[in-house]
PDB file of C-alpha atoms in Angstrom:
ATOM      1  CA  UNK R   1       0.320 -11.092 -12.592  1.00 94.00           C
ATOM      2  CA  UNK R   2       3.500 -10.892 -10.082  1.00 96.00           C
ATOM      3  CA  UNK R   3       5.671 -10.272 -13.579  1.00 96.00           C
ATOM      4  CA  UNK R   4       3.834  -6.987 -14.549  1.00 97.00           C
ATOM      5  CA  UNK R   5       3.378  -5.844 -10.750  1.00 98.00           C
ATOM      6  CA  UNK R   6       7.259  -6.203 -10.648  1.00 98.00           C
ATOM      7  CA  UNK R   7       7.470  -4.234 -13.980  1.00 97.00           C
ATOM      8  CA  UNK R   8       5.181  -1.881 -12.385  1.00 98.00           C
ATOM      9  CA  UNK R   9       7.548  -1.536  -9.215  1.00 98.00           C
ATOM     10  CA  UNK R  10      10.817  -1.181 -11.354  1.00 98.00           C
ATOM     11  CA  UNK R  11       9.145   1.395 -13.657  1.00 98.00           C
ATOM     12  CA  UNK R  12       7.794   3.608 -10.327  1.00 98.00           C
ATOM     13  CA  UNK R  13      11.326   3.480  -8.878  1.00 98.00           C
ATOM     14  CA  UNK R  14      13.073   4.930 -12.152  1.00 98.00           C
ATOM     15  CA  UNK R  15       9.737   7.486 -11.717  1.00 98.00           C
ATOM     16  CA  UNK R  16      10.260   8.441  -7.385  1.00 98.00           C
ATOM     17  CA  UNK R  17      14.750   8.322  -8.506  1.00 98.00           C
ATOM     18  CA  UNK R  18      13.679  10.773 -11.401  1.00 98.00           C
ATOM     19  CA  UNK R  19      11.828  13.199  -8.703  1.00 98.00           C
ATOM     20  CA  UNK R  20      14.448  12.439  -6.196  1.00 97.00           C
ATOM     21  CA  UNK R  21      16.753  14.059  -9.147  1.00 97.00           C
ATOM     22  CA  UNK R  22      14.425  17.192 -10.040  1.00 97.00           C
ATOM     23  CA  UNK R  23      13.952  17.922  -6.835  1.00 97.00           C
ATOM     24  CA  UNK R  24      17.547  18.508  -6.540  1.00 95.00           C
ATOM     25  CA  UNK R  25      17.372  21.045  -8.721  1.00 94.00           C
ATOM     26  CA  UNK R  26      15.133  22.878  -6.691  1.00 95.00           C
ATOM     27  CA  UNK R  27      13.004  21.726  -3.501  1.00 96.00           C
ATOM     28  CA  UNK R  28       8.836  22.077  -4.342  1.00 97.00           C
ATOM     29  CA  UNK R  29       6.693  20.508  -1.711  1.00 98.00           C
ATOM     30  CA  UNK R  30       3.926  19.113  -4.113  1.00 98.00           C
ATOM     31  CA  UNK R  31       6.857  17.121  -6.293  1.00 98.00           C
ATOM     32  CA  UNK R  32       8.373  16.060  -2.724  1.00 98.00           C
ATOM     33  CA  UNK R  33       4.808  14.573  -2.081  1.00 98.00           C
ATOM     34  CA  UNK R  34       5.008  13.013  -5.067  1.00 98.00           C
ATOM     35  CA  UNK R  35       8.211  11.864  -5.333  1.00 98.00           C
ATOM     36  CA  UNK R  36       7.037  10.320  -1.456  1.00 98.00           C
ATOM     37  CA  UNK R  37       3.977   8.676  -3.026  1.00 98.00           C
ATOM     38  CA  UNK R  38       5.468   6.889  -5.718  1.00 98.00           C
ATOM     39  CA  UNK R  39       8.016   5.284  -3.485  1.00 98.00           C
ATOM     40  CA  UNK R  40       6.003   3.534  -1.203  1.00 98.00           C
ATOM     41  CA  UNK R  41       3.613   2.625  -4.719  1.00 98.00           C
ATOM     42  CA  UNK R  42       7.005   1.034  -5.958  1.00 98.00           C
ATOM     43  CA  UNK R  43       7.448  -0.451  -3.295  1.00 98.00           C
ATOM     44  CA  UNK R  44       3.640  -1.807  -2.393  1.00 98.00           C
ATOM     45  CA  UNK R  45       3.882  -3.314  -6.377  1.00 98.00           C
ATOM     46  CA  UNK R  46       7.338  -4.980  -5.391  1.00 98.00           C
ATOM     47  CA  UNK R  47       5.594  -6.999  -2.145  1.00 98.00           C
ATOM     48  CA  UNK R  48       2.865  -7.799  -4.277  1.00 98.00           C
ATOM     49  CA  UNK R  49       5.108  -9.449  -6.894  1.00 97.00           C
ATOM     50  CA  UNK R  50       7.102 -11.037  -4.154  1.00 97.00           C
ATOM     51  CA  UNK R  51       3.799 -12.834  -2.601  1.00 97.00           C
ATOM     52  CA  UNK R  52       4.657 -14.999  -5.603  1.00 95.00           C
ATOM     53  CA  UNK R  53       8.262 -14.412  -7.089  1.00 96.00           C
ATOM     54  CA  UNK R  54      11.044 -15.842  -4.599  1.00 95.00           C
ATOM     55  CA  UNK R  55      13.161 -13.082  -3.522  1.00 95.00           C
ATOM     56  CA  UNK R  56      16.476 -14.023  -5.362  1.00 94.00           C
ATOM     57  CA  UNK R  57      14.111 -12.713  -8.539  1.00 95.00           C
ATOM     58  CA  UNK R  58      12.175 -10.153  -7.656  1.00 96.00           C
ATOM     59  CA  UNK R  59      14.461  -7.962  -5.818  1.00 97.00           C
ATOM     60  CA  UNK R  60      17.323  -7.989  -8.449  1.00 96.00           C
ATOM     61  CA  UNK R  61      15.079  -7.274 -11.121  1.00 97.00           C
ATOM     62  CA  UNK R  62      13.176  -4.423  -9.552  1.00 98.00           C
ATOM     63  CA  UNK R  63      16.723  -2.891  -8.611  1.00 97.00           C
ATOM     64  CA  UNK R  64      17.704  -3.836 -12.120  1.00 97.00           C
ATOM     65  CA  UNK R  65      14.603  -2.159 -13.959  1.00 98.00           C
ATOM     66  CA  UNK R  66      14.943   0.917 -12.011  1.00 97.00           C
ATOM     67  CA  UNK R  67      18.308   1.175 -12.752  1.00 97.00           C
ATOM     68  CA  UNK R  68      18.165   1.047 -16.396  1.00 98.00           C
ATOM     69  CA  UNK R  69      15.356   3.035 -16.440  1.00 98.00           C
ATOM     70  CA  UNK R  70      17.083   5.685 -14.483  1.00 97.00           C
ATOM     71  CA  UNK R  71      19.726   5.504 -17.409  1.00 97.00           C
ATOM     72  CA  UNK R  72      17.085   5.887 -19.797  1.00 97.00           C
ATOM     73  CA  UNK R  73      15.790   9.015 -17.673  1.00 97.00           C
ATOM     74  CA  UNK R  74      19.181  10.974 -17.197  1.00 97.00           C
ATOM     75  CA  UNK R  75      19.760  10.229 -20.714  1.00 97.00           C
ATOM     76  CA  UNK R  76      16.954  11.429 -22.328  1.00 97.00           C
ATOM     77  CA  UNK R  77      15.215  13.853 -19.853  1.00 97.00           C
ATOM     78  CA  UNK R  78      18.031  15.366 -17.770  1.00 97.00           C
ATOM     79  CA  UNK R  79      20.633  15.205 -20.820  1.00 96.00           C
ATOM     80  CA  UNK R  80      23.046  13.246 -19.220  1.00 96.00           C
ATOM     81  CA  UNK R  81      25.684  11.902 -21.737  1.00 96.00           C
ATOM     82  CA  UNK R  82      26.264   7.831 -21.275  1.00 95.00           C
ATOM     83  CA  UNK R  83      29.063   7.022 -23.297  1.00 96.00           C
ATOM     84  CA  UNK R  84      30.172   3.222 -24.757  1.00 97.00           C
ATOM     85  CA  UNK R  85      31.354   1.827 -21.207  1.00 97.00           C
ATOM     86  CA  UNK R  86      28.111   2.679 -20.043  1.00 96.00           C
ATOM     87  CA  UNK R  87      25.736   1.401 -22.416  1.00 97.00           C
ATOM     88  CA  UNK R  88      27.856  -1.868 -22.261  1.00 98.00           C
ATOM     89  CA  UNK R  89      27.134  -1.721 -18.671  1.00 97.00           C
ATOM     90  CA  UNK R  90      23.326  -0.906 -19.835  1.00 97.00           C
ATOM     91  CA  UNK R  91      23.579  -4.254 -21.640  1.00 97.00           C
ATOM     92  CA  UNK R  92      24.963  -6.290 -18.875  1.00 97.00           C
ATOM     93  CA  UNK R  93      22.432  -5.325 -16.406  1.00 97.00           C
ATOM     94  CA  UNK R  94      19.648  -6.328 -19.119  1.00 97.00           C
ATOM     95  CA  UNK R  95      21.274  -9.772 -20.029  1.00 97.00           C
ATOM     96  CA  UNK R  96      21.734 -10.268 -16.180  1.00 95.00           C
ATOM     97  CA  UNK R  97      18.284  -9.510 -15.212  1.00 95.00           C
ATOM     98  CA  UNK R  98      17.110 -11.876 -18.237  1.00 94.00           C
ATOM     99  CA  UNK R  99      19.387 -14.629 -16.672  1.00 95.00           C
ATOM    100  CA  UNK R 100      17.861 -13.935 -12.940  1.00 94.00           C
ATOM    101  CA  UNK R 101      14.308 -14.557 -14.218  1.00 91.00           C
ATOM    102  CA  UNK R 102      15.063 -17.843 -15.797  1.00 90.00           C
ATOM    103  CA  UNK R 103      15.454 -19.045 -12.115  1.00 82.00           C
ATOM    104  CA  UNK R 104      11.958 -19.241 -11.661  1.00 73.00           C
ATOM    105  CA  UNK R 105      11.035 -21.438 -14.349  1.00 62.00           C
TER     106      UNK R 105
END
């Protein structure tokens, strides 16, 4: 159960980064809220993971999740262009955060 709340907390924090994003675009008070909301959800999933995953884990991989995810977000909802570099770095983060979680086994 500490596995999905940490997918949980990565996937919130590419959600609050996303908001953090639109509203700098243009400052509304109810997406400010929200954007407020689902950061302290990420991180209330992220201590709830780490009541069981050691720290060395669950910390990387949350950072790790929300920053591919954020990737994934510019990419395909703000447009933002990622060229080869950066989906090699893409990769490396994913093969890293696969290595990091074989440290608890």
């Amino acid at each position: 159960m500490a596995w999905i709340a940490l997918l949980i907390a990565g996937l919130l924090e590419t959600a609050w980064a996303a908001g953090l994003k639109s509203l700098s675009e243009g400052f509304q008070l109810g997406l400010f809220i929200a954007t407020a909301v689902l950061m302290i959800a990420s991180l209330g999933a992220l201590y709830w993971s780490m009541r069981s995953l050691p720290l060395s884990v669950a910390y990387p991989l949350w950072t790790g999740i929300g920053s591919v995810g954020s990737v994934v977000a510019g990419y395909t909802i703000f447009k933002q262009d990622i060229g080869v570099l950066g989906m090699v770095g893409v990769i490396c983060l994913i093969v890293g955060m696969f290595l990091i979680s074989f440290e608890t086994h």
